[in-house]
PDB file of C-alpha atoms in Angstrom:
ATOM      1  CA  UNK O   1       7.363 -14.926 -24.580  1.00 50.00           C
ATOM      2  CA  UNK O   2       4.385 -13.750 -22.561  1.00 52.00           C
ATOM      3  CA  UNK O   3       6.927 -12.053 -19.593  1.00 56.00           C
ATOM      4  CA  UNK O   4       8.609 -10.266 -22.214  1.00 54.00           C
ATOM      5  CA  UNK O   5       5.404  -9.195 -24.262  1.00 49.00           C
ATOM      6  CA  UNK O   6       4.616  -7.643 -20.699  1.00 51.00           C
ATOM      7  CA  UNK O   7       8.302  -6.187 -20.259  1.00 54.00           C
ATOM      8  CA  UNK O   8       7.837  -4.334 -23.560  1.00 51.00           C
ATOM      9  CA  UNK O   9       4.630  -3.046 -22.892  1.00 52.00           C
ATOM     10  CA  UNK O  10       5.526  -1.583 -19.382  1.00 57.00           C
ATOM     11  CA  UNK O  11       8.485  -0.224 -21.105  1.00 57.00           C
ATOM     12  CA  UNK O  12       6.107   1.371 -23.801  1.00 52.00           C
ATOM     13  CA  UNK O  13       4.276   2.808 -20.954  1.00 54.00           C
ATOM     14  CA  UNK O  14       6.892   4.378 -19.171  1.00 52.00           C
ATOM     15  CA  UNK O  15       7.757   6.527 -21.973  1.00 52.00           C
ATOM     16  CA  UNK O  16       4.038   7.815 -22.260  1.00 51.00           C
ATOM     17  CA  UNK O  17       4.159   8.733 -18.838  1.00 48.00           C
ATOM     18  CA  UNK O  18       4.984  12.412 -19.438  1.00 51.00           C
ATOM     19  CA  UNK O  19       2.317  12.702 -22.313  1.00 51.00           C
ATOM     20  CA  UNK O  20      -0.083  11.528 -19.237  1.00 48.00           C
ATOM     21  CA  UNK O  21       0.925  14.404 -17.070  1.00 49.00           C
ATOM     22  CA  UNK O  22       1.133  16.927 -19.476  1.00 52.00           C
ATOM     23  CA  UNK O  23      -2.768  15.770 -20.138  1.00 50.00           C
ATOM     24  CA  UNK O  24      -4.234  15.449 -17.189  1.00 48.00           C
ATOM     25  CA  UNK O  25      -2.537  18.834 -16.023  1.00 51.00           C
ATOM     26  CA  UNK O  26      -3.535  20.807 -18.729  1.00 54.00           C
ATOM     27  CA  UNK O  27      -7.246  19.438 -18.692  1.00 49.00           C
ATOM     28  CA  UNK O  28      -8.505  18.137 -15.259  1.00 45.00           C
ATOM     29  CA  UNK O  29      -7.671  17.815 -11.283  1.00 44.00           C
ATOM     30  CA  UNK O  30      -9.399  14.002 -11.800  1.00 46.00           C
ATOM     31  CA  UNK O  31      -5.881  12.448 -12.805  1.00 46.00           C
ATOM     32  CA  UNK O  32      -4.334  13.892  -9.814  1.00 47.00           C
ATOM     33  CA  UNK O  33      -5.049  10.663  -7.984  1.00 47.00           C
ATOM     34  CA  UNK O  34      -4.135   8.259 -10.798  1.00 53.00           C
ATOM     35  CA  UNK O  35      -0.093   7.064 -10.785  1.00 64.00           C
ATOM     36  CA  UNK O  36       1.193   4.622 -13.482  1.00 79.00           C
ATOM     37  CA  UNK O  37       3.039   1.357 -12.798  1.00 87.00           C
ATOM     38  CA  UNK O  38       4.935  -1.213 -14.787  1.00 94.00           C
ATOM     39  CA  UNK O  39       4.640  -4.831 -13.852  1.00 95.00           C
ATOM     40  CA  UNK O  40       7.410  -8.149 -13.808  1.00 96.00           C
ATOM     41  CA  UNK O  41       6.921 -11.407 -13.033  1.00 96.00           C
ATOM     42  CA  UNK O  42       8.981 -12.476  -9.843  1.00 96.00           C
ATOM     43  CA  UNK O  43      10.674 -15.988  -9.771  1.00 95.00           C
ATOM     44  CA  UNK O  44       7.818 -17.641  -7.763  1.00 93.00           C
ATOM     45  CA  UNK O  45       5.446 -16.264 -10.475  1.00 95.00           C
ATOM     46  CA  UNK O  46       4.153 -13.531  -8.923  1.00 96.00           C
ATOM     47  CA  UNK O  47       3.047  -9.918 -10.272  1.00 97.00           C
ATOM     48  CA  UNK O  48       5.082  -6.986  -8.822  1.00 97.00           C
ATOM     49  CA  UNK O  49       4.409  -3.707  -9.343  1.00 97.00           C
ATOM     50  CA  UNK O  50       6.662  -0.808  -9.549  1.00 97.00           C
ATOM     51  CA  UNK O  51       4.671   2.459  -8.911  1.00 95.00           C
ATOM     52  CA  UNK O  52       5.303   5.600  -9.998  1.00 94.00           C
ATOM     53  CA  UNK O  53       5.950   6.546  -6.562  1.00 95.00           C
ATOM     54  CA  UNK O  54       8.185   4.185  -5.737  1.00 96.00           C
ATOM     55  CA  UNK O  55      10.324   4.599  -8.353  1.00 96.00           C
ATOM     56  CA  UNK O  56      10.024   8.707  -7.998  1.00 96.00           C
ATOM     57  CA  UNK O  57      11.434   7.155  -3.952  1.00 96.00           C
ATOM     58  CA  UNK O  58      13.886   5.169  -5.259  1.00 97.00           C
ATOM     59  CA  UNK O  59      15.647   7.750  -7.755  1.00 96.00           C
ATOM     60  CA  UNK O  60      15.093  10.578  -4.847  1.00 96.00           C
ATOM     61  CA  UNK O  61      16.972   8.707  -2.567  1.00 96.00           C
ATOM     62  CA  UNK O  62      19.427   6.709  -4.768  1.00 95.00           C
ATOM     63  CA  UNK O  63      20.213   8.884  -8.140  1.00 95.00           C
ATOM     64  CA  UNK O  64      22.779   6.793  -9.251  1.00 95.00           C
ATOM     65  CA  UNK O  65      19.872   4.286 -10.262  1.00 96.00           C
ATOM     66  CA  UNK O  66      18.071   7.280 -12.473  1.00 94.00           C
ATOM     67  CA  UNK O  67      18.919   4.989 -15.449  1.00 94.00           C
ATOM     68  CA  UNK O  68      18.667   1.389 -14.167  1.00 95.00           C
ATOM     69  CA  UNK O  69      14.917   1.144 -14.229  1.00 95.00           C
ATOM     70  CA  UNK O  70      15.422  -1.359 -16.431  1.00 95.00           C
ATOM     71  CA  UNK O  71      18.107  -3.713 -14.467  1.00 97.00           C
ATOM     72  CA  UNK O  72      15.924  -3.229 -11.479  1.00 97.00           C
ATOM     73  CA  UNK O  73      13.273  -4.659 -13.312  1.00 97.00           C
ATOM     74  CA  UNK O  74      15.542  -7.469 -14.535  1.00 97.00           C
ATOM     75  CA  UNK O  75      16.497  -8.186 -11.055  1.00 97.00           C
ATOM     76  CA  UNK O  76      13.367  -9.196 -10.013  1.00 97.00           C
ATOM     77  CA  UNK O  77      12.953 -11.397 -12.788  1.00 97.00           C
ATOM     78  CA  UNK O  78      16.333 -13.110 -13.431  1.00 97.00           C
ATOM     79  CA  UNK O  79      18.216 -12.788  -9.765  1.00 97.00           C
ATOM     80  CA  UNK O  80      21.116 -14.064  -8.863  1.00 96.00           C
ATOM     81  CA  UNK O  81      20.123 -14.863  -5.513  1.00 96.00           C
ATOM     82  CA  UNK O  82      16.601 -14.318  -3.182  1.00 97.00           C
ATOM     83  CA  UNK O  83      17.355 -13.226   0.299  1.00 97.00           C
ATOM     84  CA  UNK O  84      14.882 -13.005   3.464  1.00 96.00           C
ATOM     85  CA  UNK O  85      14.382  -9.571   4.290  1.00 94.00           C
ATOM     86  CA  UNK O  86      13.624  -7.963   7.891  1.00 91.00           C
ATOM     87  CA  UNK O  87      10.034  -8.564   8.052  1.00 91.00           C
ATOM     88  CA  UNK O  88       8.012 -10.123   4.809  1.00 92.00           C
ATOM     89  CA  UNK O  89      10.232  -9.146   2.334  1.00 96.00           C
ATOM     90  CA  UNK O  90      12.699 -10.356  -0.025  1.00 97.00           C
ATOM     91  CA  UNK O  91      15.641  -8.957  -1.663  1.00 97.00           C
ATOM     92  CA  UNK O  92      16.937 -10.243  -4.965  1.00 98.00           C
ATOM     93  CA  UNK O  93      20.239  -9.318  -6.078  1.00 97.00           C
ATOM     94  CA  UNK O  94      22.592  -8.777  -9.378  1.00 97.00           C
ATOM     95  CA  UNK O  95      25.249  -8.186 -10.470  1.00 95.00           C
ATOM     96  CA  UNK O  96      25.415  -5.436 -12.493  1.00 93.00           C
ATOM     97  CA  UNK O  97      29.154  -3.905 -12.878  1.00 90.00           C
ATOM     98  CA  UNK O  98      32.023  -6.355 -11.707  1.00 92.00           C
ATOM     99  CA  UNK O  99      31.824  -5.573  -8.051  1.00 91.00           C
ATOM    100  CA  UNK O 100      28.493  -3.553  -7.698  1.00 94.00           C
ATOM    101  CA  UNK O 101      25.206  -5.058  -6.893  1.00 96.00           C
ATOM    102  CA  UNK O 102      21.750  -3.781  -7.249  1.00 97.00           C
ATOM    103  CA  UNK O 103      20.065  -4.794  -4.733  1.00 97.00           C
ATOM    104  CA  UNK O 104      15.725  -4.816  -5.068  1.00 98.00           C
ATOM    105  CA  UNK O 105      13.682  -4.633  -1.870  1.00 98.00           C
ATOM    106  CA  UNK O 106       9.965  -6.013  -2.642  1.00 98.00           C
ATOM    107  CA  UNK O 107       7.524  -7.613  -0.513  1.00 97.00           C
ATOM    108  CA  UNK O 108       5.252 -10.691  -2.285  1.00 96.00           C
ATOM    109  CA  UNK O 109       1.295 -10.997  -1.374  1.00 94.00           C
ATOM    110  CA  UNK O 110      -0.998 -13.823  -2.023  1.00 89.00           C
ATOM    111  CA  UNK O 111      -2.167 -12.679  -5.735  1.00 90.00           C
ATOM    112  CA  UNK O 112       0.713  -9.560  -6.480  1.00 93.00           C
ATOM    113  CA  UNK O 113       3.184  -7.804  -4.835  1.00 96.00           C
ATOM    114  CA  UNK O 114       5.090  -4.376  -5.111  1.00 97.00           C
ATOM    115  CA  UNK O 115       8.511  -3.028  -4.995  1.00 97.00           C
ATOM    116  CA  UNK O 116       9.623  -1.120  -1.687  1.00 97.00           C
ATOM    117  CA  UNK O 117      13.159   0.307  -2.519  1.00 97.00           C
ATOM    118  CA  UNK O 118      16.286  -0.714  -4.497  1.00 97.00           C
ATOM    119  CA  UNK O 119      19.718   0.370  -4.009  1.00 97.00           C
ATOM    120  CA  UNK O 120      23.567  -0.205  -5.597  1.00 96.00           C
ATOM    121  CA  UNK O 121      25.894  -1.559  -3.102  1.00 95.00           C
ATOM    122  CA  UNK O 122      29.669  -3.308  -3.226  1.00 93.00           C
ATOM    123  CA  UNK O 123      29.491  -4.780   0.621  1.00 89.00           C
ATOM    124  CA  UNK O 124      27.610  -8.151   0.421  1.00 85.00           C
ATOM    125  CA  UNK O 125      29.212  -9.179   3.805  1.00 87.00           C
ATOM    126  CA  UNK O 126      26.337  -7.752   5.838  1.00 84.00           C
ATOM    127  CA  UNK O 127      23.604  -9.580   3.232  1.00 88.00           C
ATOM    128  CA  UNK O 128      25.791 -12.707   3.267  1.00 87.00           C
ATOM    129  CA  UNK O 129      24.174 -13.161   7.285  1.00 90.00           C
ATOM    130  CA  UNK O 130      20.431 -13.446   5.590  1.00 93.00           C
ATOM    131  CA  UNK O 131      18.921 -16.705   4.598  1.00 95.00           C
ATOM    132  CA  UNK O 132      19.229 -17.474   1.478  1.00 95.00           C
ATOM    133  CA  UNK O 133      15.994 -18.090  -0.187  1.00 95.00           C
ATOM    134  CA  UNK O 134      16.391 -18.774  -4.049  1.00 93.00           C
ATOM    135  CA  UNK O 135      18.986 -20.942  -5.545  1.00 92.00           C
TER     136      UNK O 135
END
């Protein structure tokens, strides 16, 4: 109940975003250096973070995923599978269409962690040759 209280309320957040902007653009240069983020709670129980920037990165380089902000979210949570990534990250994946995958690139630190990149993809051969973390 308490992950989805927090869902709802980053959810409720993102839509205030653009009342934010229009704020602190119409009344001060102090906001310039605040961003928003919205928060999940990965499988191992940590906090990750998914910036403004980061998603403004993600949707620049990836616009199919414009309106998956939510499933990208949901990957995190509820994967289907945890893979080792190059360095320290990890990559959870899901199914989202019959076929396609979203695929979630975060890294996880000792108290939070954040979301790097995500991307939609139909070739799982090349992520099949990663260890598998989670199941």
């Amino acid at each position: 109940m308490w992950i989805n209280l927090v869902i709802w309320l980053n959810q409720l957040q993102w839509n205030k975003i653009d009342s934010f902007r229009s704020f602190a653009n119409n009344n001060t240069s102090k906001f310039n250096n605040i961003y928003m983020s919205i928060n999940v709670i990965s499988k191992n129980g940590i906090l990750i973070r998914l910036t403004e920037e980061r998603w403004n990165h993600i949707i620049n380089n990836h616009t199919e995923l414009i309106s998956y902000k939510s499933e990208l979210l949901k990957t995190i949570r509820d994967p289907e599978k945890i893979l080792e990534g190059n360095q320290t990250e990890l990559l959870a994946i899901k199914q989202i269409i019959t076929g396609k995958y979203l695929v979630v690139v975060y890294r996880e630190l000792v108290n939070d962690g954040f979301i790097i990149t995500a991307y939609l993809t139909r070739r799982l051969r090349s992520l099949k040759k990663r260890k598998q973390l989670w199941p």
